[in-house]
PDB file of C-alpha atoms in Angstrom:
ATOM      1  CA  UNK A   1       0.000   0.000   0.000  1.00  0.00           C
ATOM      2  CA  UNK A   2       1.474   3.410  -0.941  1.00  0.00           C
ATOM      3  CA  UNK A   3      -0.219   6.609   0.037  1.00  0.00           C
ATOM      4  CA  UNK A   4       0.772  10.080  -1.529  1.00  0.00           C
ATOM      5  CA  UNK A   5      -0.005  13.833  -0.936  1.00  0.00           C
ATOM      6  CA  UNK A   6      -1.981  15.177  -4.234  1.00  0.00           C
ATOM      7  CA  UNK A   7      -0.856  18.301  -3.965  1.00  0.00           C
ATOM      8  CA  UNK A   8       3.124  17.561  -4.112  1.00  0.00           C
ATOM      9  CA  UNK A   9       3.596  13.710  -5.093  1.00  0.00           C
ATOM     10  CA  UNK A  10       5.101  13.282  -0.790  1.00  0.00           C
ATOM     11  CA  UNK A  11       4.513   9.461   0.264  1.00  0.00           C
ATOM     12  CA  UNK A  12       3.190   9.899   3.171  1.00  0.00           C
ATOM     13  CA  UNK A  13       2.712   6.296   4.016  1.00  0.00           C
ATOM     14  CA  UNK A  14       4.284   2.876   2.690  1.00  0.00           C
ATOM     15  CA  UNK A  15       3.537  -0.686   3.564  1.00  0.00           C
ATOM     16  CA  UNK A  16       4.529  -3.532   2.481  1.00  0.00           C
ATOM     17  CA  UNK A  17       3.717  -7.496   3.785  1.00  0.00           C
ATOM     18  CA  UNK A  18       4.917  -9.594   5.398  1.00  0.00           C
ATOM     19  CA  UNK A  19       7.418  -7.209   6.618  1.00  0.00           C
ATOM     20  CA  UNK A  20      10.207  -7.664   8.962  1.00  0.00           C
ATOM     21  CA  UNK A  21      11.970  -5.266  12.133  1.00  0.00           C
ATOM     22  CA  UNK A  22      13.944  -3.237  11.975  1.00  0.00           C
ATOM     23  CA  UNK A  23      15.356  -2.974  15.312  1.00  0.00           C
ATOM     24  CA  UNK A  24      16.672  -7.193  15.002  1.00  0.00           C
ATOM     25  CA  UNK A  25      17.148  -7.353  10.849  1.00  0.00           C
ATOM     26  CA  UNK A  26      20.929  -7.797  11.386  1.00  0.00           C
ATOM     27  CA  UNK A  27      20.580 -10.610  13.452  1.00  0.00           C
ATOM     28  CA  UNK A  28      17.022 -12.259  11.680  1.00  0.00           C
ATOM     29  CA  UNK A  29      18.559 -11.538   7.923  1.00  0.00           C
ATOM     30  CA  UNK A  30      19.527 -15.218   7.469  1.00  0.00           C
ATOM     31  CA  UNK A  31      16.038 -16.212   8.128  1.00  0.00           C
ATOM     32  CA  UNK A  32      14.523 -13.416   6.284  1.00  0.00           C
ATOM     33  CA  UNK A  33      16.380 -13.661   2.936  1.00  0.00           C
ATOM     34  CA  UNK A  34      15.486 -17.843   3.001  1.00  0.00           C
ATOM     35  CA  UNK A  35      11.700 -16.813   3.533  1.00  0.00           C
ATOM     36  CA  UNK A  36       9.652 -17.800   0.414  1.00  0.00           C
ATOM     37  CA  UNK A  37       6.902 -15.190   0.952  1.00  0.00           C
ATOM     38  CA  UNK A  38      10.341 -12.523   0.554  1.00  0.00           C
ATOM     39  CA  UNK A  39       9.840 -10.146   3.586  1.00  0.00           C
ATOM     40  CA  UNK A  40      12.499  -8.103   2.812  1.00  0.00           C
ATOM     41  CA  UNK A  41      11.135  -7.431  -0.960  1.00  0.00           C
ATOM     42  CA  UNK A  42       9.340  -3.780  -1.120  1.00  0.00           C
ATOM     43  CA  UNK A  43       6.285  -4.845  -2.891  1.00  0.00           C
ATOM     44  CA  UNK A  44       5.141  -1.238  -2.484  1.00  0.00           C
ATOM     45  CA  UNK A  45       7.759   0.572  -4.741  1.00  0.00           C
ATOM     46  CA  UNK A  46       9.294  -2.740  -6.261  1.00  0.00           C
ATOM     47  CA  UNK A  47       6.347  -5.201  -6.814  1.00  0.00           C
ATOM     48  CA  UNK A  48       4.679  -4.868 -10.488  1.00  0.00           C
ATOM     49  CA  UNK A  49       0.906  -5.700 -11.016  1.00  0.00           C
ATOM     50  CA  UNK A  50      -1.283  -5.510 -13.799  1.00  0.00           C
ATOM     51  CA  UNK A  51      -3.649  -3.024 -12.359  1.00  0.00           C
ATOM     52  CA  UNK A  52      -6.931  -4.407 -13.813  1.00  0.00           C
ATOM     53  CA  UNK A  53     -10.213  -1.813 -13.742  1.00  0.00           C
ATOM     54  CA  UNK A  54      -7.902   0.665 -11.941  1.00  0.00           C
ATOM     55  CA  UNK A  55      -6.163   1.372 -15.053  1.00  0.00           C
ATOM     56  CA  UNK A  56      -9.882   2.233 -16.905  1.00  0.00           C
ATOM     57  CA  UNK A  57      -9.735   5.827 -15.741  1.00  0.00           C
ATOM     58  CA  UNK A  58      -6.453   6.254 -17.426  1.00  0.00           C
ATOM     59  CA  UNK A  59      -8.422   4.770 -20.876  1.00  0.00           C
ATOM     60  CA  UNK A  60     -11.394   6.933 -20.445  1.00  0.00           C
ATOM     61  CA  UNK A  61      -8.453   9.978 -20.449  1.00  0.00           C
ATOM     62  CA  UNK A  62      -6.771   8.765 -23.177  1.00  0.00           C
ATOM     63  CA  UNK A  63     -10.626   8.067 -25.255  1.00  0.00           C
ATOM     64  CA  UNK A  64     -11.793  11.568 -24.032  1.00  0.00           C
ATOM     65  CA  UNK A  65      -8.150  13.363 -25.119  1.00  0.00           C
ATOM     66  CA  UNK A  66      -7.748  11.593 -28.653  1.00  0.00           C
ATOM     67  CA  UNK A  67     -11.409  12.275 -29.538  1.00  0.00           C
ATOM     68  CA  UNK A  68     -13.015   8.662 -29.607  1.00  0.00           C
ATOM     69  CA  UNK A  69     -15.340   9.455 -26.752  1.00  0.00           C
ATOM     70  CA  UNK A  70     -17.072  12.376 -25.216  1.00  0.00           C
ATOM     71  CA  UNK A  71     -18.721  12.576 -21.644  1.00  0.00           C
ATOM     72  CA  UNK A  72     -22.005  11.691 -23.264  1.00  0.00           C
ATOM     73  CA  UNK A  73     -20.781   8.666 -25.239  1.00  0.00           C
ATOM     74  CA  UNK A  74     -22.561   5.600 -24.696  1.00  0.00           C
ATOM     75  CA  UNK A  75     -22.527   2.059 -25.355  1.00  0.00           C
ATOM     76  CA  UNK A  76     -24.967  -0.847 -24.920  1.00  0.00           C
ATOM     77  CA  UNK A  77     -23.770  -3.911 -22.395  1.00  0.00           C
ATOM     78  CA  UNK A  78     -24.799  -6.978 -23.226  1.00  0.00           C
ATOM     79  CA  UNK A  79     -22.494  -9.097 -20.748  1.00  0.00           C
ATOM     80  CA  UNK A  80     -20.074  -9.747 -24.359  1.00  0.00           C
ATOM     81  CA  UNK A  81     -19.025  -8.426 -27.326  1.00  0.00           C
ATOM     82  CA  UNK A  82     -17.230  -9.923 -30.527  1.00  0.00           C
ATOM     83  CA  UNK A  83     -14.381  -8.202 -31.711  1.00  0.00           C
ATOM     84  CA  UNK A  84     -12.323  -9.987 -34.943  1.00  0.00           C
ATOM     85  CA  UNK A  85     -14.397 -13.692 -34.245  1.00  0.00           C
ATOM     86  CA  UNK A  86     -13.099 -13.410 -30.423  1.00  0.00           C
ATOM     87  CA  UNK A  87     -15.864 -13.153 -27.200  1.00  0.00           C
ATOM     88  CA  UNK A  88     -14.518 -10.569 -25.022  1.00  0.00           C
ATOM     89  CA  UNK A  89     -16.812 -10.994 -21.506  1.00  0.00           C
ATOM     90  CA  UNK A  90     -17.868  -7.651 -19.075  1.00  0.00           C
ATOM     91  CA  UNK A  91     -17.444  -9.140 -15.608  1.00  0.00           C
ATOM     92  CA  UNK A  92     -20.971  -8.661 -15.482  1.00  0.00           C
ATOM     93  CA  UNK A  93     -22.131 -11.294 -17.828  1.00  0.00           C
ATOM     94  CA  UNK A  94     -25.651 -10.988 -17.856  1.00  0.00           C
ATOM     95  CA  UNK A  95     -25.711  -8.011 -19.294  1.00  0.00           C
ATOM     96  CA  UNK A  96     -27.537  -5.992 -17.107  1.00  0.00           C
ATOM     97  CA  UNK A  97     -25.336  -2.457 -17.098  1.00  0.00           C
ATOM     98  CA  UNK A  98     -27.226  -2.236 -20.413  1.00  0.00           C
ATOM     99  CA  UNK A  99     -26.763   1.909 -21.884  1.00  0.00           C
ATOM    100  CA  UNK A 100     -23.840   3.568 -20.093  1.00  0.00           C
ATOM    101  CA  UNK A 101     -21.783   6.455 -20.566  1.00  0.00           C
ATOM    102  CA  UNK A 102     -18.302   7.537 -18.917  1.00  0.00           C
ATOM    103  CA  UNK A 103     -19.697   8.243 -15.542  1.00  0.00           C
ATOM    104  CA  UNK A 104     -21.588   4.981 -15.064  1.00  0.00           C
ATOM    105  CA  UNK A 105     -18.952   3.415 -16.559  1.00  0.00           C
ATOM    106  CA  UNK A 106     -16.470   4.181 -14.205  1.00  0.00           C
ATOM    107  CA  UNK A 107     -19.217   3.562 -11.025  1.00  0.00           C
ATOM    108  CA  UNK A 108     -20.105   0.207 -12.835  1.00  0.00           C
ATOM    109  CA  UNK A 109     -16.525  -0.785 -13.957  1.00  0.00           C
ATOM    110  CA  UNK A 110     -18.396  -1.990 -17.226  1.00  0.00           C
ATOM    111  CA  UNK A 111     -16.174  -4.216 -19.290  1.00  0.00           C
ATOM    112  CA  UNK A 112     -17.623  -3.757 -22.412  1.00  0.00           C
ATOM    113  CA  UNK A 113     -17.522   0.508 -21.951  1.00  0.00           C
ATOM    114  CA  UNK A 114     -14.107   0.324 -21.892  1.00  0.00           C
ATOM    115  CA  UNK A 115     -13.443  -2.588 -24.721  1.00  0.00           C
ATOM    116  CA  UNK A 116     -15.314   0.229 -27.044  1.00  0.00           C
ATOM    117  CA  UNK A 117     -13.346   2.741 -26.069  1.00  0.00           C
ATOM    118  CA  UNK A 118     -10.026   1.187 -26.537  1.00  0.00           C
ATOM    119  CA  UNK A 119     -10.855   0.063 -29.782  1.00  0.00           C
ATOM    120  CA  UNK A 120     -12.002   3.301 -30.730  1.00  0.00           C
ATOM    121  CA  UNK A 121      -8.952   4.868 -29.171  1.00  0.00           C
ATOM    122  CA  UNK A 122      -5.702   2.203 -30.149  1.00  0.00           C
ATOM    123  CA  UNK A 123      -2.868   1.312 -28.499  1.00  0.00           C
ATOM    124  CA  UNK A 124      -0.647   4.276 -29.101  1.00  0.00           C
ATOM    125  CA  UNK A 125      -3.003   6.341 -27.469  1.00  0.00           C
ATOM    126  CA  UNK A 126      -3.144   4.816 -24.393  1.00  0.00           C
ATOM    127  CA  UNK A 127       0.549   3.985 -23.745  1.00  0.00           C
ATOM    128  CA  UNK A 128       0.944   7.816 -24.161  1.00  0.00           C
ATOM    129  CA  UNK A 129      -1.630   8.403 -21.829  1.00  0.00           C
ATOM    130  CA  UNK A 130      -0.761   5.936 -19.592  1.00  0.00           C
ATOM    131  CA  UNK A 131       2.859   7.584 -19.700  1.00  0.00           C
ATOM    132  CA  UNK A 132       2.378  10.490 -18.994  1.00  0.00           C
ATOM    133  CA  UNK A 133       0.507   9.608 -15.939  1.00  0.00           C
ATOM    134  CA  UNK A 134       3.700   7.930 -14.745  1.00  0.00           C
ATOM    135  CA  UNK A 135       2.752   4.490 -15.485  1.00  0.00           C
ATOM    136  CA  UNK A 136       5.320   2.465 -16.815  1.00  0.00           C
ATOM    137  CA  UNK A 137       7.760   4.838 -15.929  1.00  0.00           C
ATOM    138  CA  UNK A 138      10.226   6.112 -13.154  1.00  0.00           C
ATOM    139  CA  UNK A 139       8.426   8.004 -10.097  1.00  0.00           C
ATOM    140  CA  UNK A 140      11.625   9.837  -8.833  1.00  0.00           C
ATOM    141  CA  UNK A 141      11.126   8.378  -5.466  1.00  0.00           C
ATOM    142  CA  UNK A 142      14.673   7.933  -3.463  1.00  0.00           C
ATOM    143  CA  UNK A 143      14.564   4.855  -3.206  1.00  0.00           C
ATOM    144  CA  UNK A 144      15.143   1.411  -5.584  1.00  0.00           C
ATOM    145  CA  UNK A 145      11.646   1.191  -7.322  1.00  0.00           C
ATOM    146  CA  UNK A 146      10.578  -1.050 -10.664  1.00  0.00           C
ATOM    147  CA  UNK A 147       9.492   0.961 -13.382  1.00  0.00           C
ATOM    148  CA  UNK A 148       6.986  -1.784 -14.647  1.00  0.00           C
ATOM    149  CA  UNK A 149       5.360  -2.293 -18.505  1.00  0.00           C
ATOM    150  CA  UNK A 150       3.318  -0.754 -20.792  1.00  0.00           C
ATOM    151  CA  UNK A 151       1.833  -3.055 -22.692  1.00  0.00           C
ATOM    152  CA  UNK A 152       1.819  -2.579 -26.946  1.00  0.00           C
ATOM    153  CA  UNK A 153       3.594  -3.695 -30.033  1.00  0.00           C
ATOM    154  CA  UNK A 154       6.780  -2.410 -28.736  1.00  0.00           C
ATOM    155  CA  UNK A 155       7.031  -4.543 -25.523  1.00  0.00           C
ATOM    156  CA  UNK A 156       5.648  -7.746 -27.547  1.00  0.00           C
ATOM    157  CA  UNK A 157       8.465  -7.215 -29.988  1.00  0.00           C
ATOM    158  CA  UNK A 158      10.835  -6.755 -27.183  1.00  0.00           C
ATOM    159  CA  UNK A 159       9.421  -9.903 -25.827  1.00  0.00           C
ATOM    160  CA  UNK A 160       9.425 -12.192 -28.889  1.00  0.00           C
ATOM    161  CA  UNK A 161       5.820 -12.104 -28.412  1.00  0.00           C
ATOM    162  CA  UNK A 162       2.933 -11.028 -31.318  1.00  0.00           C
ATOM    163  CA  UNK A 163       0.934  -8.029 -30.719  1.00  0.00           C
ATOM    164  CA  UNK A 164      -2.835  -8.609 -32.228  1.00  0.00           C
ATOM    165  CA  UNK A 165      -5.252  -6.010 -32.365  1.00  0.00           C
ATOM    166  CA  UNK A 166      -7.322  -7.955 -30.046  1.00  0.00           C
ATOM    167  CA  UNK A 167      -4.451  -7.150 -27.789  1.00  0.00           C
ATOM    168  CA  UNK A 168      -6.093  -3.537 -27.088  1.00  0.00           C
ATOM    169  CA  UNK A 169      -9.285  -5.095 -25.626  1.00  0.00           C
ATOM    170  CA  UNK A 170      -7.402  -6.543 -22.700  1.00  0.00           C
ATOM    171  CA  UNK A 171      -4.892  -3.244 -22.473  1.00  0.00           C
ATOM    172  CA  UNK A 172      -7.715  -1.236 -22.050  1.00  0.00           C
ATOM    173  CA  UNK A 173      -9.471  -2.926 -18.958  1.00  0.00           C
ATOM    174  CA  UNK A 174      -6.124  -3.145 -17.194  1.00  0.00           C
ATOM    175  CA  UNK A 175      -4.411  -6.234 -18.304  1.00  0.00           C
ATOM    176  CA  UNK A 176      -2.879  -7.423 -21.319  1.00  0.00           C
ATOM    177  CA  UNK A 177       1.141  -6.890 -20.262  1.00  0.00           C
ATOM    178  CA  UNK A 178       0.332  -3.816 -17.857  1.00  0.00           C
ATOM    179  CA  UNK A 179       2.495  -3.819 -14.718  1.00  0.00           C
ATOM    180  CA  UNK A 180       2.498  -1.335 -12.475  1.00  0.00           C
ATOM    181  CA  UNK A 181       3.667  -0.968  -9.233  1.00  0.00           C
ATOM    182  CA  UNK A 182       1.306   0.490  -5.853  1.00  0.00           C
ATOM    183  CA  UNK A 183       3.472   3.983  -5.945  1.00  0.00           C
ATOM    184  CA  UNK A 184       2.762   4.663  -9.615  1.00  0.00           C
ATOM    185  CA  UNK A 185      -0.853   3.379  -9.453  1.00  0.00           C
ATOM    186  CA  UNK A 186      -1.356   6.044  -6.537  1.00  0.00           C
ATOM    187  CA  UNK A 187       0.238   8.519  -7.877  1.00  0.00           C
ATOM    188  CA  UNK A 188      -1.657   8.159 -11.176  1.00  0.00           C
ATOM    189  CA  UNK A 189      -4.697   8.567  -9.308  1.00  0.00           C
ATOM    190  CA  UNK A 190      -3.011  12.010  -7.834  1.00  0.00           C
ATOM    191  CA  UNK A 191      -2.336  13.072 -10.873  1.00  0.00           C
ATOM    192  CA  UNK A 192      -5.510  12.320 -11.973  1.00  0.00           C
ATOM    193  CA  UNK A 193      -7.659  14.104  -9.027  1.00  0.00           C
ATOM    194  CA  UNK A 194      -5.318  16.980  -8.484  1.00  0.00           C
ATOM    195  CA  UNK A 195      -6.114  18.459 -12.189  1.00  0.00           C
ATOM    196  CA  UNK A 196      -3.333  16.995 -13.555  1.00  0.00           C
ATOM    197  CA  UNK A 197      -0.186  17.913 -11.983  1.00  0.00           C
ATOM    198  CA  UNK A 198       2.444  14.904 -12.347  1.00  0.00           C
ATOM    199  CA  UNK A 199       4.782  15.544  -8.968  1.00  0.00           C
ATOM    200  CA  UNK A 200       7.136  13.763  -9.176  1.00  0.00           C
ATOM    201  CA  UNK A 201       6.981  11.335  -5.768  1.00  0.00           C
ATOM    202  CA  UNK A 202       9.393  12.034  -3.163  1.00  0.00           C
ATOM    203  CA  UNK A 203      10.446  10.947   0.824  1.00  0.00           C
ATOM    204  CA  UNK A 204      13.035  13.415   1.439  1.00  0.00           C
ATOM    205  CA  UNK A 205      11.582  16.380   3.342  1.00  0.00           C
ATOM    206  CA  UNK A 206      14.426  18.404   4.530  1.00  0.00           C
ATOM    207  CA  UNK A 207      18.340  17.983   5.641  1.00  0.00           C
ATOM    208  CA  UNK A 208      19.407  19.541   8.898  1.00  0.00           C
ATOM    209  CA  UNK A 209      22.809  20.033  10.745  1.00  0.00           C
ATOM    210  CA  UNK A 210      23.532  17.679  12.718  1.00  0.00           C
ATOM    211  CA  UNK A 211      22.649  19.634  15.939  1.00  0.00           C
ATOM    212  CA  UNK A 212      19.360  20.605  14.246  1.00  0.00           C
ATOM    213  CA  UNK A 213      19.831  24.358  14.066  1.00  0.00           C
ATOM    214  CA  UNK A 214      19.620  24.489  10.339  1.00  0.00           C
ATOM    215  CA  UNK A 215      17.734  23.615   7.830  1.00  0.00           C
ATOM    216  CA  UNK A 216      20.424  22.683   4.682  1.00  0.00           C
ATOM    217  CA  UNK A 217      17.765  21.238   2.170  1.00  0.00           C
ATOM    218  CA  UNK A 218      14.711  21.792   1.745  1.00  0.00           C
ATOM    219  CA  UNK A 219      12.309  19.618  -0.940  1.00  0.00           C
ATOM    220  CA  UNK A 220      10.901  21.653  -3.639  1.00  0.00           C
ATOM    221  CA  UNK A 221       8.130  19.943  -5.600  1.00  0.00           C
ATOM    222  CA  UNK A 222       9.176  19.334  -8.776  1.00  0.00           C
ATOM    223  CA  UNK A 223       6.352  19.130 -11.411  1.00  0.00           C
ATOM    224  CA  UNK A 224       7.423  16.414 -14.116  1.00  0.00           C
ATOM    225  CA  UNK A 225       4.512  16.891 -16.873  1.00  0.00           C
ATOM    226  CA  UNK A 226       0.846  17.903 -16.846  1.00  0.00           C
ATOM    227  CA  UNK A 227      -1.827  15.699 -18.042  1.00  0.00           C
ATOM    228  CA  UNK A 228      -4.654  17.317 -19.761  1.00  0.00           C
ATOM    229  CA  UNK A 229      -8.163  17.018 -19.592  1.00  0.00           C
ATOM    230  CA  UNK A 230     -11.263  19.065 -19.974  1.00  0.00           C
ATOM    231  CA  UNK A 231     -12.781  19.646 -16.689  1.00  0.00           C
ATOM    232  CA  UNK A 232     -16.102  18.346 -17.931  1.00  0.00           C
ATOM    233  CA  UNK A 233     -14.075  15.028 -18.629  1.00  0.00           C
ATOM    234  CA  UNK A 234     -12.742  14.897 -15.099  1.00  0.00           C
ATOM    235  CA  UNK A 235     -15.606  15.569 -13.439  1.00  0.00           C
ATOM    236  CA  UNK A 236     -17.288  12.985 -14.827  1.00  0.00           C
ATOM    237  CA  UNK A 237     -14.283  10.417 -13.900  1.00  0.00           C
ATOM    238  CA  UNK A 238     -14.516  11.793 -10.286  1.00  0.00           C
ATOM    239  CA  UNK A 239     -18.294  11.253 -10.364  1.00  0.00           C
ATOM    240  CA  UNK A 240     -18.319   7.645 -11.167  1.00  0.00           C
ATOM    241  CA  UNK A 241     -15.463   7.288  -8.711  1.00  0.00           C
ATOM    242  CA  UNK A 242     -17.460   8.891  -5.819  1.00  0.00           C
ATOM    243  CA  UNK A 243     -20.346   6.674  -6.493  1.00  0.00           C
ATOM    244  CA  UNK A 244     -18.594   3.427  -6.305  1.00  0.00           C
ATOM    245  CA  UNK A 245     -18.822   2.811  -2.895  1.00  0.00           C
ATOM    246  CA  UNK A 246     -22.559   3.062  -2.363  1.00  0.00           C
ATOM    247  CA  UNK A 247     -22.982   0.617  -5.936  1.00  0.00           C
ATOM    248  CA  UNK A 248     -20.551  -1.940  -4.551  1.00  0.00           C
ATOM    249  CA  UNK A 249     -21.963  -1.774  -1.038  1.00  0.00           C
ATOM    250  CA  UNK A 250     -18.722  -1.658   0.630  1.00  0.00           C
ATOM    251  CA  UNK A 251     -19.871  -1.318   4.107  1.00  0.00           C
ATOM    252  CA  UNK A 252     -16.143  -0.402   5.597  1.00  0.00           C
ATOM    253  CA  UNK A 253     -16.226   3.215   4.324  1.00  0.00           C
ATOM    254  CA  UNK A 254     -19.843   3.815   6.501  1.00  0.00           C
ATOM    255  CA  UNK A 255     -17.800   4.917   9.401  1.00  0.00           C
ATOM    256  CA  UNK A 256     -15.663   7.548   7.457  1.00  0.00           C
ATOM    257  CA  UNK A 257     -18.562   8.732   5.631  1.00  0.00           C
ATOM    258  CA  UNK A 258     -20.646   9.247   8.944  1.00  0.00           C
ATOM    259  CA  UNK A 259     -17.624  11.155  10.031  1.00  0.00           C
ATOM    260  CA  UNK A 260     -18.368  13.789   6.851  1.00  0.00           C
ATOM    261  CA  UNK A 261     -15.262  12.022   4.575  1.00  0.00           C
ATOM    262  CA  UNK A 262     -16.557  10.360   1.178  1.00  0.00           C
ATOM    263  CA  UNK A 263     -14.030   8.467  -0.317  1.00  0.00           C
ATOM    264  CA  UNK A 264     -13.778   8.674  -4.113  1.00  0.00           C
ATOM    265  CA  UNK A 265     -12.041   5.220  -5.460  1.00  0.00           C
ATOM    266  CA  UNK A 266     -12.343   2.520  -8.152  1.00  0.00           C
ATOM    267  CA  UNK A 267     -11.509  -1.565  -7.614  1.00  0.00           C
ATOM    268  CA  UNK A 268      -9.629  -3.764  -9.533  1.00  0.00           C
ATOM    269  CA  UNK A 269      -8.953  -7.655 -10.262  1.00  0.00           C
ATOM    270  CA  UNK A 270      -6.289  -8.408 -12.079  1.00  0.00           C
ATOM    271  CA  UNK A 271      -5.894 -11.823 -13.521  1.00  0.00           C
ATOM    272  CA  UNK A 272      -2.856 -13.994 -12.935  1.00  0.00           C
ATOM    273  CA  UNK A 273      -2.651 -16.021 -16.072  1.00  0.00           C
ATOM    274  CA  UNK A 274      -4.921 -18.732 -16.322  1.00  0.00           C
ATOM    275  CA  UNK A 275      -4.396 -20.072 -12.868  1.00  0.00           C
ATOM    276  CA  UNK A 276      -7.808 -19.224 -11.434  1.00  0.00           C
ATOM    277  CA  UNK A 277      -5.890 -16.367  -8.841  1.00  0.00           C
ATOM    278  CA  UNK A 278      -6.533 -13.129  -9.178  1.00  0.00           C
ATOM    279  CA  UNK A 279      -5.073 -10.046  -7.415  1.00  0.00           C
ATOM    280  CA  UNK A 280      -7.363  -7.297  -5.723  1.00  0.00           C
ATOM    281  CA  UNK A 281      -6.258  -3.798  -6.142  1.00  0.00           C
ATOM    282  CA  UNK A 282      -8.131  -0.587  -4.802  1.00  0.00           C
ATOM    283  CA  UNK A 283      -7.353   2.523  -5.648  1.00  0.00           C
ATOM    284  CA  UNK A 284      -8.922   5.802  -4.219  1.00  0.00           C
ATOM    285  CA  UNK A 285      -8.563   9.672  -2.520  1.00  0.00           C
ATOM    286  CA  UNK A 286     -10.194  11.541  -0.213  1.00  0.00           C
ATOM    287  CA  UNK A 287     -11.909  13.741   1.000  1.00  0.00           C
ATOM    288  CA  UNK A 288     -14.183  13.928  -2.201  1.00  0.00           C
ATOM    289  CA  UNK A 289     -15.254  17.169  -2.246  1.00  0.00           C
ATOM    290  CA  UNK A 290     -11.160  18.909  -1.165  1.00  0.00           C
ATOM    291  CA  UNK A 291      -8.807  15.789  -1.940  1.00  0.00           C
ATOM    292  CA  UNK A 292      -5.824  15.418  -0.280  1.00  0.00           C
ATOM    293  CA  UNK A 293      -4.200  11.993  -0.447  1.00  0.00           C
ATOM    294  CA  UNK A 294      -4.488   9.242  -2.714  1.00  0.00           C
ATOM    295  CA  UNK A 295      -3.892   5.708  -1.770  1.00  0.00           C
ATOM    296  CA  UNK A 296      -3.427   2.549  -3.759  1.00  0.00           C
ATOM    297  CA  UNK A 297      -3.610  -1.092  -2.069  1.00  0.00           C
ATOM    298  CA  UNK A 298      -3.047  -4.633  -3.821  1.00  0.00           C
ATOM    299  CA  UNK A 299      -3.566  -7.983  -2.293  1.00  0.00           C
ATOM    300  CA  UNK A 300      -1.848 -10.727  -4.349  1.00  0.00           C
ATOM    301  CA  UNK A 301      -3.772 -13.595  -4.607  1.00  0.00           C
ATOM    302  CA  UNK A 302      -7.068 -12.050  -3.116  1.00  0.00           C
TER     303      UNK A 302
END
């Protein structure tokens, strides 16, 4: 779990697990590097996932920015679709999200939406969007970090593998070759909330002497690219994120939004080959209505 500041890319909190202390790591390290669940791996910055329905926001950018879609765009869900004598399934297979445009889209995390969309939109498209939300890419953080895949004609070539234009179906709904890791799928969903400021993500606050009288660095945010979007566009995003919660009935967020704090996120579940195991990823940001942090969590194997 990784969560960031919106407003200058600081992590404010990272977890990782199973984990390991500190305070005896010299003298548990033999134990710890023979562990097969690898404690001392830092799944937040170095573990890569394909980030499944999370990634459909960055698709709806990339169909809004290149023209494919508008706001008001809608397509029918009938559970499937065909696409080049292939079935291509919404995870709700009976079909009952029937019209939907971007908004319920998002809320309903309808397949089918986003199949349309990145057909409509290609594969060049997204990886630029995708991009220049910091996906696939180097965060800046201070620390070792995996800067994960895109997934397109150019990593299938790298790989020895064939890129089919089926390929984009899967891309667009979060999976295909996408791997991402928890600090660059929060910090996407900074990005996206914060109007489109990409910070670049940082730990290092400030330097002091070492009897603390004075301050001898102090972070700057540094600003690596803006994404984008009309605010119509983004709105709409945000809307289907805030209403996610009440459609999926997730009863944990009852207390925070008793408190006053709606939570704006978006689930995912990423499939791990075909092995049956999926991993669960949840991405979100609150408060709704001021945002200041953005979190992402993944479960392997949830």
């Amino acid at each position: 779990a990784v969560g960031i500041d919106i407003k200058d890319g600081s992590v404010l909190a990272a977890a990782s697990f199973p984990t390991f202390s500190a305070a005896t790591y010299n003298d548990d390290y033999e134990e710890l590097s023979k562990d097969k669940l690898k404690p001392l791996y830092n799944r937040a910055f170095l573990g890569t996932y394909a980030p499944g329905s999370t990634y459909k926001m960055c698709t709806a950018t990339a169909g809004i920015n290149s023209g494919a879609i508008t706001t008001h765009t809608s397509y029918k869900c009938h559970g499937v679709m065909t696409y080049y004598g292939h079935d291509y399934h919404c995870w709700e297979r009976g079909g009952n999200h029937g019209t939907e445009i971007l908004s319920d889209a998002v809320r309903d995390s309808c397949n089918v939406y986003f199949y349309n969309v990145g057909i409509n939109t290609g594969i060049d498209a997204l990886t630029k969007t995708a991009k220049a939300y910091g996906l696939g890419e180097s965060t800046g953080i201070e620390l070792s970090e995996s800067t994960g895949v895109n997934a397109g004609p150019a990593y299938s070539e790298k790989v020895g593998a064939t890129w089919y234009l089926g390929n984009v179906l899967s891309a667009a709904i979060g999976q295909s070759d996408n791997q991402f890791s928890p600090l660059q799928l929060a910090n996407y969903v900074a990005t996206l909330i914060n109007g489109g400021t990409h910070y670049k993500a940082h730990l290092l606050k400030t330097v002091k002497s070492n009897d603390n009288s004075k301050i001898l660095y102090q972070y700057e945010p540094e600003v690596l690219n803006t994404v984008d979007l009309a605010q119509d566009a983004r709105d709409a995003i945000k809307k289907g994120m805030g209403e996610v919660i009440e459609a999926d009935k997730i009863e944990d967020f009852e207390d925070l939004e008793n408190s006053g704090i709606k939570v704006g996120c978006k689930t995912g579940t990423a499939e791990l080959g075909k092995t049956g195991l999926y991993n669960g990823l949840f991405v979100s940001f609150a408060p709704y209505d001021d945002p200041q942090i953005a979190i992402c969590t993944v479960v392997e194997k949830a």
